[in-house]
């Protein structure tokens, strides 16, 4: 029997949620994703010391620019060991500013292209706020494909699909965390609220013919991954990828096109904001996620300052 990781790869594109080149080379995912937290971890690795110094020099006193240079440098290294694409994230502090998000996204793509990396190998990660979704809509029309992250509510998924974004990253583990704390109990398999959220989105997209890719993210255990086998893509930490690689048990496909889905519903800004407001979990986790990514962005800036 082949490993669960190899079985999973038969019907789901596996993405590595890390900046650790050794782990990526060992586990051989198709794509990889980074975020401020993962870049901060990567910055602590000795192999990236030179890239940190080069980013500081390239930034010429502009910390935001230095961070972008570092993110792109890490992305370049990752692209050397994967066949697919790298997701690189826009500064979370711009999550409520469409124009600033657009400018930062264009700068990231420009830095990749200056390094000889075509935009077809890059996804720009943007928080799934109303403003972020509008920025993504314009980027997609301009030929820059996007990965909408920090997605917790069904309304966010609806708005992303209508905006024509390339890919969304619903956060399974963080949804699970919220409900586990709120209800004081654990959840397993298909009863897991995070698994249910991704399943609902996947079925909605397939039922209504949306092309937007669903990539489950933020996993806490193997059960969540196994319950979403068949999802378009899953971005998984090296630790959980390793566990899948070491497990020779049977893995069955759980998600597939053809299941019943809800009818298409398009949301304007007021309907989107109201639906998000009505979802306490999504409202809290979106705000928390933006704050946490911002704190790690600030720590990365401090590290770059210390490197100067």
PDB file of C-alpha atoms in Angstrom:
ATOM      1  CA  UNK A   1       0.000   0.000   0.000  1.00  0.00           C
ATOM      2  CA  UNK A   2       1.313   3.458  -0.891  1.00  0.00           C
ATOM      3  CA  UNK A   3       1.398   6.169   1.767  1.00  0.00           C
ATOM      4  CA  UNK A   4      -1.602   8.362   2.493  1.00  0.00           C
ATOM      5  CA  UNK A   5       0.357  11.287   1.077  1.00  0.00           C
ATOM      6  CA  UNK A   6       0.782   9.523  -2.263  1.00  0.00           C
ATOM      7  CA  UNK A   7      -2.870   8.476  -2.228  1.00  0.00           C
ATOM      8  CA  UNK A   8      -3.931  12.056  -1.482  1.00  0.00           C
ATOM      9  CA  UNK A   9      -1.893  13.314  -4.426  1.00  0.00           C
ATOM     10  CA  UNK A  10      -4.026  11.156  -6.743  1.00  0.00           C
ATOM     11  CA  UNK A  11      -7.032  13.472  -6.400  1.00  0.00           C
ATOM     12  CA  UNK A  12      -5.823  16.617  -4.593  1.00  0.00           C
ATOM     13  CA  UNK A  13      -2.976  18.988  -5.446  1.00  0.00           C
ATOM     14  CA  UNK A  14      -0.751  19.046  -2.353  1.00  0.00           C
ATOM     15  CA  UNK A  15       0.764  22.383  -1.339  1.00  0.00           C
ATOM     16  CA  UNK A  16       3.427  22.917   1.338  1.00  0.00           C
ATOM     17  CA  UNK A  17       2.565  25.539   3.946  1.00  0.00           C
ATOM     18  CA  UNK A  18       6.138  26.500   4.819  1.00  0.00           C
ATOM     19  CA  UNK A  19       9.281  28.376   3.880  1.00  0.00           C
ATOM     20  CA  UNK A  20      11.509  25.450   4.907  1.00  0.00           C
ATOM     21  CA  UNK A  21      13.356  24.435   1.749  1.00  0.00           C
ATOM     22  CA  UNK A  22      14.579  21.144   3.181  1.00  0.00           C
ATOM     23  CA  UNK A  23      11.032  20.075   4.028  1.00  0.00           C
ATOM     24  CA  UNK A  24       9.755  21.132   0.614  1.00  0.00           C
ATOM     25  CA  UNK A  25      12.497  19.224  -1.205  1.00  0.00           C
ATOM     26  CA  UNK A  26      11.840  16.119   0.913  1.00  0.00           C
ATOM     27  CA  UNK A  27       8.051  16.057   0.606  1.00  0.00           C
ATOM     28  CA  UNK A  28       7.783  17.241  -3.012  1.00  0.00           C
ATOM     29  CA  UNK A  29       4.566  19.285  -3.076  1.00  0.00           C
ATOM     30  CA  UNK A  30       3.392  20.898  -6.319  1.00  0.00           C
ATOM     31  CA  UNK A  31       3.008  24.417  -4.895  1.00  0.00           C
ATOM     32  CA  UNK A  32       4.021  26.259  -1.733  1.00  0.00           C
ATOM     33  CA  UNK A  33       2.578  29.102   0.315  1.00  0.00           C
ATOM     34  CA  UNK A  34       4.153  31.643   2.621  1.00  0.00           C
ATOM     35  CA  UNK A  35       2.778  34.308   4.952  1.00  0.00           C
ATOM     36  CA  UNK A  36       4.336  36.789   7.418  1.00  0.00           C
ATOM     37  CA  UNK A  37       4.474  34.144  10.155  1.00  0.00           C
ATOM     38  CA  UNK A  38       6.238  31.617   7.907  1.00  0.00           C
ATOM     39  CA  UNK A  39       8.620  34.272   6.580  1.00  0.00           C
ATOM     40  CA  UNK A  40       9.513  35.197  10.163  1.00  0.00           C
ATOM     41  CA  UNK A  41      10.355  31.539  10.848  1.00  0.00           C
ATOM     42  CA  UNK A  42      12.371  31.355   7.628  1.00  0.00           C
ATOM     43  CA  UNK A  43      14.291  34.496   8.591  1.00  0.00           C
ATOM     44  CA  UNK A  44      15.598  32.692  11.674  1.00  0.00           C
ATOM     45  CA  UNK A  45      17.157  29.921   9.562  1.00  0.00           C
ATOM     46  CA  UNK A  46      20.916  30.292   8.875  1.00  0.00           C
ATOM     47  CA  UNK A  47      20.464  29.572   5.167  1.00  0.00           C
ATOM     48  CA  UNK A  48      18.469  32.819   4.775  1.00  0.00           C
ATOM     49  CA  UNK A  49      20.957  35.129   6.540  1.00  0.00           C
ATOM     50  CA  UNK A  50      22.433  36.403   3.280  1.00  0.00           C
ATOM     51  CA  UNK A  51      18.969  36.990   1.813  1.00  0.00           C
ATOM     52  CA  UNK A  52      18.063  39.088   4.857  1.00  0.00           C
ATOM     53  CA  UNK A  53      21.098  41.287   4.393  1.00  0.00           C
ATOM     54  CA  UNK A  54      20.442  41.619   0.672  1.00  0.00           C
ATOM     55  CA  UNK A  55      16.814  42.598   1.372  1.00  0.00           C
ATOM     56  CA  UNK A  56      17.928  45.323   3.786  1.00  0.00           C
ATOM     57  CA  UNK A  57      20.318  46.719   1.186  1.00  0.00           C
ATOM     58  CA  UNK A  58      17.655  46.614  -1.525  1.00  0.00           C
ATOM     59  CA  UNK A  59      15.141  48.346   0.738  1.00  0.00           C
ATOM     60  CA  UNK A  60      17.380  51.421   1.109  1.00  0.00           C
ATOM     61  CA  UNK A  61      15.772  52.385   4.401  1.00  0.00           C
ATOM     62  CA  UNK A  62      12.217  51.445   3.407  1.00  0.00           C
ATOM     63  CA  UNK A  63      11.220  48.546   5.696  1.00  0.00           C
ATOM     64  CA  UNK A  64       8.150  47.660   3.660  1.00  0.00           C
ATOM     65  CA  UNK A  65      10.236  47.402   0.524  1.00  0.00           C
ATOM     66  CA  UNK A  66      12.877  45.358   2.366  1.00  0.00           C
ATOM     67  CA  UNK A  67      10.174  42.932   3.540  1.00  0.00           C
ATOM     68  CA  UNK A  68       8.893  42.582  -0.015  1.00  0.00           C
ATOM     69  CA  UNK A  69      12.417  41.907  -1.269  1.00  0.00           C
ATOM     70  CA  UNK A  70      12.865  39.227   1.397  1.00  0.00           C
ATOM     71  CA  UNK A  71       9.493  37.620   0.637  1.00  0.00           C
ATOM     72  CA  UNK A  72      10.333  37.471  -3.074  1.00  0.00           C
ATOM     73  CA  UNK A  73      13.841  36.150  -2.368  1.00  0.00           C
ATOM     74  CA  UNK A  74      12.401  33.322  -0.264  1.00  0.00           C
ATOM     75  CA  UNK A  75       9.811  32.694  -2.966  1.00  0.00           C
ATOM     76  CA  UNK A  76      12.562  32.427  -5.584  1.00  0.00           C
ATOM     77  CA  UNK A  77      14.398  29.818  -3.519  1.00  0.00           C
ATOM     78  CA  UNK A  78      11.220  27.788  -3.059  1.00  0.00           C
ATOM     79  CA  UNK A  79      10.425  27.939  -6.787  1.00  0.00           C
ATOM     80  CA  UNK A  80      13.753  26.227  -7.466  1.00  0.00           C
ATOM     81  CA  UNK A  81      12.491  23.053  -5.748  1.00  0.00           C
ATOM     82  CA  UNK A  82       8.798  22.924  -6.716  1.00  0.00           C
ATOM     83  CA  UNK A  83       7.239  22.557 -10.173  1.00  0.00           C
ATOM     84  CA  UNK A  84       4.291  24.842  -9.464  1.00  0.00           C
ATOM     85  CA  UNK A  85       3.580  28.194  -7.873  1.00  0.00           C
ATOM     86  CA  UNK A  86       4.463  30.220  -4.810  1.00  0.00           C
ATOM     87  CA  UNK A  87       1.921  32.316  -2.898  1.00  0.00           C
ATOM     88  CA  UNK A  88       3.347  35.565  -1.519  1.00  0.00           C
ATOM     89  CA  UNK A  89       1.302  37.749   0.802  1.00  0.00           C
ATOM     90  CA  UNK A  90       0.559  41.458   0.773  1.00  0.00           C
ATOM     91  CA  UNK A  91       1.184  43.323   4.068  1.00  0.00           C
ATOM     92  CA  UNK A  92      -1.832  42.591   6.306  1.00  0.00           C
ATOM     93  CA  UNK A  93      -1.930  46.237   7.420  1.00  0.00           C
ATOM     94  CA  UNK A  94      -3.308  47.067   3.963  1.00  0.00           C
ATOM     95  CA  UNK A  95      -6.291  44.711   4.328  1.00  0.00           C
ATOM     96  CA  UNK A  96      -8.838  47.549   4.337  1.00  0.00           C
ATOM     97  CA  UNK A  97      -7.263  49.652   1.576  1.00  0.00           C
ATOM     98  CA  UNK A  98      -7.970  48.506  -1.968  1.00  0.00           C
ATOM     99  CA  UNK A  99      -5.622  50.925  -3.722  1.00  0.00           C
ATOM    100  CA  UNK A 100      -2.698  50.287  -1.371  1.00  0.00           C
ATOM    101  CA  UNK A 101      -3.208  46.526  -1.742  1.00  0.00           C
ATOM    102  CA  UNK A 102      -3.119  46.886  -5.520  1.00  0.00           C
ATOM    103  CA  UNK A 103       0.092  48.904  -5.398  1.00  0.00           C
ATOM    104  CA  UNK A 104       1.818  46.417  -3.087  1.00  0.00           C
ATOM    105  CA  UNK A 105       0.672  43.459  -5.189  1.00  0.00           C
ATOM    106  CA  UNK A 106       1.988  45.088  -8.338  1.00  0.00           C
ATOM    107  CA  UNK A 107       5.312  45.752  -6.594  1.00  0.00           C
ATOM    108  CA  UNK A 108       5.625  42.105  -5.555  1.00  0.00           C
ATOM    109  CA  UNK A 109       4.905  40.904  -9.089  1.00  0.00           C
ATOM    110  CA  UNK A 110       7.386  43.453 -10.409  1.00  0.00           C
ATOM    111  CA  UNK A 111      10.112  42.174  -8.078  1.00  0.00           C
ATOM    112  CA  UNK A 112       9.477  38.606  -9.213  1.00  0.00           C
ATOM    113  CA  UNK A 113       9.599  39.616 -12.862  1.00  0.00           C
ATOM    114  CA  UNK A 114      12.839  41.558 -12.300  1.00  0.00           C
ATOM    115  CA  UNK A 115      14.270  38.308 -10.920  1.00  0.00           C
ATOM    116  CA  UNK A 116      13.197  36.437 -14.042  1.00  0.00           C
ATOM    117  CA  UNK A 117      10.146  34.761 -12.473  1.00  0.00           C
ATOM    118  CA  UNK A 118       7.016  35.001 -14.608  1.00  0.00           C
ATOM    119  CA  UNK A 119       3.728  35.990 -13.000  1.00  0.00           C
ATOM    120  CA  UNK A 120       2.294  32.622 -14.030  1.00  0.00           C
ATOM    121  CA  UNK A 121       4.340  31.066 -11.191  1.00  0.00           C
ATOM    122  CA  UNK A 122       3.117  33.480  -8.502  1.00  0.00           C
ATOM    123  CA  UNK A 123      -0.115  33.918  -6.581  1.00  0.00           C
ATOM    124  CA  UNK A 124      -0.584  37.145  -4.623  1.00  0.00           C
ATOM    125  CA  UNK A 125      -2.142  36.439  -1.217  1.00  0.00           C
ATOM    126  CA  UNK A 126      -4.655  38.974   0.046  1.00  0.00           C
ATOM    127  CA  UNK A 127      -6.952  38.931   3.083  1.00  0.00           C
ATOM    128  CA  UNK A 128     -10.592  38.198   2.205  1.00  0.00           C
ATOM    129  CA  UNK A 129     -11.956  41.563   3.307  1.00  0.00           C
ATOM    130  CA  UNK A 130     -14.366  43.425   1.042  1.00  0.00           C
ATOM    131  CA  UNK A 131     -11.510  45.763   0.089  1.00  0.00           C
ATOM    132  CA  UNK A 132      -9.118  42.870  -0.497  1.00  0.00           C
ATOM    133  CA  UNK A 133     -11.614  41.073  -2.720  1.00  0.00           C
ATOM    134  CA  UNK A 134     -12.082  44.230  -4.802  1.00  0.00           C
ATOM    135  CA  UNK A 135      -8.314  44.540  -5.218  1.00  0.00           C
ATOM    136  CA  UNK A 136      -8.122  40.882  -6.252  1.00  0.00           C
ATOM    137  CA  UNK A 137     -10.882  41.372  -8.809  1.00  0.00           C
ATOM    138  CA  UNK A 138      -8.867  44.133 -10.492  1.00  0.00           C
ATOM    139  CA  UNK A 139      -5.621  42.174 -10.319  1.00  0.00           C
ATOM    140  CA  UNK A 140      -7.237  39.150 -11.957  1.00  0.00           C
ATOM    141  CA  UNK A 141      -8.471  41.332 -14.814  1.00  0.00           C
ATOM    142  CA  UNK A 142      -4.916  42.653 -15.193  1.00  0.00           C
ATOM    143  CA  UNK A 143      -3.475  39.138 -15.458  1.00  0.00           C
ATOM    144  CA  UNK A 144      -2.219  38.781 -11.879  1.00  0.00           C
ATOM    145  CA  UNK A 145      -3.720  35.732 -10.177  1.00  0.00           C
ATOM    146  CA  UNK A 146      -4.587  35.790  -6.498  1.00  0.00           C
ATOM    147  CA  UNK A 147      -4.968  33.623  -3.396  1.00  0.00           C
ATOM    148  CA  UNK A 148      -7.593  35.019  -1.015  1.00  0.00           C
ATOM    149  CA  UNK A 149      -6.616  34.088   2.515  1.00  0.00           C
ATOM    150  CA  UNK A 150      -8.021  34.459   6.049  1.00  0.00           C
ATOM    151  CA  UNK A 151     -11.304  33.086   4.743  1.00  0.00           C
ATOM    152  CA  UNK A 152     -13.728  31.883   7.416  1.00  0.00           C
ATOM    153  CA  UNK A 153     -17.245  32.798   6.241  1.00  0.00           C
ATOM    154  CA  UNK A 154     -19.350  31.399   3.431  1.00  0.00           C
ATOM    155  CA  UNK A 155     -20.072  35.002   2.397  1.00  0.00           C
ATOM    156  CA  UNK A 156     -16.356  35.559   1.833  1.00  0.00           C
ATOM    157  CA  UNK A 157     -16.244  32.523  -0.446  1.00  0.00           C
ATOM    158  CA  UNK A 158     -19.311  33.720  -2.374  1.00  0.00           C
ATOM    159  CA  UNK A 159     -17.819  37.174  -2.927  1.00  0.00           C
ATOM    160  CA  UNK A 160     -14.444  35.751  -3.979  1.00  0.00           C
ATOM    161  CA  UNK A 161     -16.022  33.509  -6.598  1.00  0.00           C
ATOM    162  CA  UNK A 162     -18.089  36.346  -8.043  1.00  0.00           C
ATOM    163  CA  UNK A 163     -14.932  38.481  -8.206  1.00  0.00           C
ATOM    164  CA  UNK A 164     -13.268  35.794 -10.314  1.00  0.00           C
ATOM    165  CA  UNK A 165     -10.336  35.177  -7.972  1.00  0.00           C
ATOM    166  CA  UNK A 166      -8.112  32.266  -8.913  1.00  0.00           C
ATOM    167  CA  UNK A 167      -7.957  30.563  -5.507  1.00  0.00           C
ATOM    168  CA  UNK A 168      -9.288  30.804  -1.953  1.00  0.00           C
ATOM    169  CA  UNK A 169      -7.759  29.453   1.270  1.00  0.00           C
ATOM    170  CA  UNK A 170     -10.480  28.638   3.836  1.00  0.00           C
ATOM    171  CA  UNK A 171      -8.845  28.137   7.263  1.00  0.00           C
ATOM    172  CA  UNK A 172     -10.012  24.785   8.600  1.00  0.00           C
ATOM    173  CA  UNK A 173      -7.973  24.696  11.807  1.00  0.00           C
ATOM    174  CA  UNK A 174      -8.796  28.187  13.009  1.00  0.00           C
ATOM    175  CA  UNK A 175     -12.527  27.538  12.541  1.00  0.00           C
ATOM    176  CA  UNK A 176     -12.093  24.312  14.517  1.00  0.00           C
ATOM    177  CA  UNK A 177     -10.219  26.194  17.254  1.00  0.00           C
ATOM    178  CA  UNK A 178     -13.036  28.724  17.671  1.00  0.00           C
ATOM    179  CA  UNK A 179     -15.824  26.149  17.923  1.00  0.00           C
ATOM    180  CA  UNK A 180     -13.800  23.886  20.202  1.00  0.00           C
ATOM    181  CA  UNK A 181     -13.335  26.771  22.629  1.00  0.00           C
ATOM    182  CA  UNK A 182     -16.891  28.081  22.241  1.00  0.00           C
ATOM    183  CA  UNK A 183     -18.588  24.716  22.770  1.00  0.00           C
ATOM    184  CA  UNK A 184     -16.039  23.128  25.098  1.00  0.00           C
ATOM    185  CA  UNK A 185     -15.751  19.904  23.093  1.00  0.00           C
ATOM    186  CA  UNK A 186     -13.713  18.303  20.365  1.00  0.00           C
ATOM    187  CA  UNK A 187     -14.808  17.517  16.808  1.00  0.00           C
ATOM    188  CA  UNK A 188     -13.816  14.602  14.600  1.00  0.00           C
ATOM    189  CA  UNK A 189     -14.013  14.037  10.843  1.00  0.00           C
ATOM    190  CA  UNK A 190     -17.093  15.307   9.038  1.00  0.00           C
ATOM    191  CA  UNK A 191     -18.571  16.856  12.206  1.00  0.00           C
ATOM    192  CA  UNK A 192     -15.609  19.265  12.391  1.00  0.00           C
ATOM    193  CA  UNK A 193     -16.943  22.814  11.669  1.00  0.00           C
ATOM    194  CA  UNK A 194     -13.808  23.632   9.652  1.00  0.00           C
ATOM    195  CA  UNK A 195     -14.296  20.550   7.487  1.00  0.00           C
ATOM    196  CA  UNK A 196     -17.982  21.390   7.075  1.00  0.00           C
ATOM    197  CA  UNK A 197     -17.107  24.945   5.982  1.00  0.00           C
ATOM    198  CA  UNK A 198     -14.744  23.801   3.210  1.00  0.00           C
ATOM    199  CA  UNK A 199     -17.139  21.063   2.091  1.00  0.00           C
ATOM    200  CA  UNK A 200     -19.982  23.581   1.793  1.00  0.00           C
ATOM    201  CA  UNK A 201     -17.824  25.968  -0.245  1.00  0.00           C
ATOM    202  CA  UNK A 202     -16.498  23.194  -2.495  1.00  0.00           C
ATOM    203  CA  UNK A 203     -20.022  21.905  -3.231  1.00  0.00           C
ATOM    204  CA  UNK A 204     -21.302  25.457  -3.864  1.00  0.00           C
ATOM    205  CA  UNK A 205     -18.511  26.209  -6.319  1.00  0.00           C
ATOM    206  CA  UNK A 206     -18.867  22.948  -8.241  1.00  0.00           C
ATOM    207  CA  UNK A 207     -22.671  23.112  -8.296  1.00  0.00           C
ATOM    208  CA  UNK A 208     -22.630  26.634  -9.754  1.00  0.00           C
ATOM    209  CA  UNK A 209     -19.752  26.160 -12.175  1.00  0.00           C
ATOM    210  CA  UNK A 210     -17.260  28.514 -10.554  1.00  0.00           C
ATOM    211  CA  UNK A 211     -13.647  28.072 -11.639  1.00  0.00           C
ATOM    212  CA  UNK A 212     -12.196  29.424  -8.375  1.00  0.00           C
ATOM    213  CA  UNK A 213      -9.926  26.828  -6.770  1.00  0.00           C
ATOM    214  CA  UNK A 214     -10.693  25.741  -3.186  1.00  0.00           C
ATOM    215  CA  UNK A 215      -7.553  25.146  -1.140  1.00  0.00           C
ATOM    216  CA  UNK A 216      -8.191  24.049   2.441  1.00  0.00           C
ATOM    217  CA  UNK A 217      -5.601  25.476   4.848  1.00  0.00           C
ATOM    218  CA  UNK A 218      -4.596  25.676   8.508  1.00  0.00           C
ATOM    219  CA  UNK A 219      -4.913  22.053   9.609  1.00  0.00           C
ATOM    220  CA  UNK A 220      -4.657  20.837  13.190  1.00  0.00           C
ATOM    221  CA  UNK A 221      -4.709  17.074  12.620  1.00  0.00           C
ATOM    222  CA  UNK A 222      -4.700  14.345   9.974  1.00  0.00           C
ATOM    223  CA  UNK A 223      -8.414  13.710  10.401  1.00  0.00           C
ATOM    224  CA  UNK A 224      -9.226  17.126   8.962  1.00  0.00           C
ATOM    225  CA  UNK A 225      -7.044  16.478   5.924  1.00  0.00           C
ATOM    226  CA  UNK A 226      -8.474  13.015   5.345  1.00  0.00           C
ATOM    227  CA  UNK A 227     -12.043  14.342   5.612  1.00  0.00           C
ATOM    228  CA  UNK A 228     -11.263  16.808   2.789  1.00  0.00           C
ATOM    229  CA  UNK A 229      -9.466  14.377   0.471  1.00  0.00           C
ATOM    230  CA  UNK A 230     -10.554  15.313  -3.035  1.00  0.00           C
ATOM    231  CA  UNK A 231     -10.628  19.067  -2.400  1.00  0.00           C
ATOM    232  CA  UNK A 232      -8.976  20.939  -5.295  1.00  0.00           C
ATOM    233  CA  UNK A 233      -5.890  21.684  -3.211  1.00  0.00           C
ATOM    234  CA  UNK A 234      -4.791  21.381   0.404  1.00  0.00           C
ATOM    235  CA  UNK A 235      -1.930  23.403   1.885  1.00  0.00           C
ATOM    236  CA  UNK A 236      -0.357  21.394   4.683  1.00  0.00           C
ATOM    237  CA  UNK A 237       2.444  21.940   7.192  1.00  0.00           C
ATOM    238  CA  UNK A 238       5.635  19.837   6.852  1.00  0.00           C
ATOM    239  CA  UNK A 239       4.839  18.069  10.133  1.00  0.00           C
ATOM    240  CA  UNK A 240       1.465  16.822   8.898  1.00  0.00           C
ATOM    241  CA  UNK A 241       2.840  16.069   5.434  1.00  0.00           C
ATOM    242  CA  UNK A 242       5.460  13.882   7.072  1.00  0.00           C
ATOM    243  CA  UNK A 243       2.814  12.025   9.077  1.00  0.00           C
ATOM    244  CA  UNK A 244       0.849  11.383   5.882  1.00  0.00           C
ATOM    245  CA  UNK A 245       4.019  10.124   4.206  1.00  0.00           C
ATOM    246  CA  UNK A 246       4.625   7.683   7.060  1.00  0.00           C
ATOM    247  CA  UNK A 247       1.055   6.312   7.159  1.00  0.00           C
ATOM    248  CA  UNK A 248       0.298   3.392   4.817  1.00  0.00           C
ATOM    249  CA  UNK A 249      -3.383   3.136   5.678  1.00  0.00           C
ATOM    250  CA  UNK A 250      -6.239   3.454   3.217  1.00  0.00           C
ATOM    251  CA  UNK A 251      -7.300   6.981   2.207  1.00  0.00           C
ATOM    252  CA  UNK A 252     -10.651   7.429   0.489  1.00  0.00           C
ATOM    253  CA  UNK A 253     -11.806  10.397  -1.539  1.00  0.00           C
ATOM    254  CA  UNK A 254     -14.436  12.456   0.306  1.00  0.00           C
ATOM    255  CA  UNK A 255     -15.073  15.457  -1.958  1.00  0.00           C
ATOM    256  CA  UNK A 256     -15.932  15.222  -5.646  1.00  0.00           C
ATOM    257  CA  UNK A 257     -17.922  17.285  -8.158  1.00  0.00           C
ATOM    258  CA  UNK A 258     -21.577  16.360  -8.490  1.00  0.00           C
ATOM    259  CA  UNK A 259     -22.779  16.758  -4.913  1.00  0.00           C
ATOM    260  CA  UNK A 260     -25.767  18.996  -4.270  1.00  0.00           C
ATOM    261  CA  UNK A 261     -24.878  22.637  -3.673  1.00  0.00           C
ATOM    262  CA  UNK A 262     -26.731  25.807  -2.763  1.00  0.00           C
ATOM    263  CA  UNK A 263     -28.050  28.113  -5.513  1.00  0.00           C
ATOM    264  CA  UNK A 264     -25.817  30.973  -6.589  1.00  0.00           C
ATOM    265  CA  UNK A 265     -26.190  34.179  -4.587  1.00  0.00           C
ATOM    266  CA  UNK A 266     -24.302  37.360  -5.391  1.00  0.00           C
ATOM    267  CA  UNK A 267     -23.605  39.765  -2.536  1.00  0.00           C
ATOM    268  CA  UNK A 268     -23.212  43.524  -2.735  1.00  0.00           C
ATOM    269  CA  UNK A 269     -21.119  45.306  -0.133  1.00  0.00           C
ATOM    270  CA  UNK A 270     -23.891  45.789   2.410  1.00  0.00           C
ATOM    271  CA  UNK A 271     -25.065  42.159   2.118  1.00  0.00           C
ATOM    272  CA  UNK A 272     -21.468  40.939   2.442  1.00  0.00           C
ATOM    273  CA  UNK A 273     -20.799  43.018   5.544  1.00  0.00           C
ATOM    274  CA  UNK A 274     -24.077  41.986   7.123  1.00  0.00           C
ATOM    275  CA  UNK A 275     -23.464  38.285   6.507  1.00  0.00           C
ATOM    276  CA  UNK A 276     -19.957  38.582   7.959  1.00  0.00           C
ATOM    277  CA  UNK A 277     -21.306  40.481  10.963  1.00  0.00           C
ATOM    278  CA  UNK A 278     -23.859  37.724  11.601  1.00  0.00           C
ATOM    279  CA  UNK A 279     -21.067  35.113  11.723  1.00  0.00           C
ATOM    280  CA  UNK A 280     -19.349  35.693  15.072  1.00  0.00           C
ATOM    281  CA  UNK A 281     -16.664  33.107  14.412  1.00  0.00           C
ATOM    282  CA  UNK A 282     -15.699  34.569  11.035  1.00  0.00           C
ATOM    283  CA  UNK A 283     -15.744  38.148  12.298  1.00  0.00           C
ATOM    284  CA  UNK A 284     -13.474  37.322  15.230  1.00  0.00           C
ATOM    285  CA  UNK A 285     -11.078  35.051  13.340  1.00  0.00           C
ATOM    286  CA  UNK A 286     -10.680  37.445  10.395  1.00  0.00           C
ATOM    287  CA  UNK A 287      -9.818  40.336  12.711  1.00  0.00           C
ATOM    288  CA  UNK A 288      -7.540  38.131  14.809  1.00  0.00           C
ATOM    289  CA  UNK A 289      -5.790  36.759  11.728  1.00  0.00           C
ATOM    290  CA  UNK A 290      -5.052  40.240  10.386  1.00  0.00           C
ATOM    291  CA  UNK A 291      -3.709  41.293  13.805  1.00  0.00           C
ATOM    292  CA  UNK A 292      -1.493  38.203  14.136  1.00  0.00           C
ATOM    293  CA  UNK A 293      -0.041  38.560  10.633  1.00  0.00           C
ATOM    294  CA  UNK A 294       0.581  42.237  11.371  1.00  0.00           C
ATOM    295  CA  UNK A 295       2.471  41.426  14.587  1.00  0.00           C
ATOM    296  CA  UNK A 296       4.687  38.978  12.681  1.00  0.00           C
ATOM    297  CA  UNK A 297       5.209  41.534   9.925  1.00  0.00           C
ATOM    298  CA  UNK A 298       6.374  43.996  12.581  1.00  0.00           C
ATOM    299  CA  UNK A 299       8.733  41.394  14.059  1.00  0.00           C
ATOM    300  CA  UNK A 300      10.169  40.740  10.607  1.00  0.00           C
ATOM    301  CA  UNK A 301      10.702  44.476  10.146  1.00  0.00           C
ATOM    302  CA  UNK A 302      12.463  44.618  13.516  1.00  0.00           C
ATOM    303  CA  UNK A 303      14.718  41.746  12.458  1.00  0.00           C
ATOM    304  CA  UNK A 304      15.546  43.515   9.218  1.00  0.00           C
ATOM    305  CA  UNK A 305      16.314  46.676  11.158  1.00  0.00           C
ATOM    306  CA  UNK A 306      18.650  44.758  13.422  1.00  0.00           C
ATOM    307  CA  UNK A 307      20.348  43.234  10.393  1.00  0.00           C
ATOM    308  CA  UNK A 308      21.077  46.635   8.855  1.00  0.00           C
TER     309      UNK A 308
END
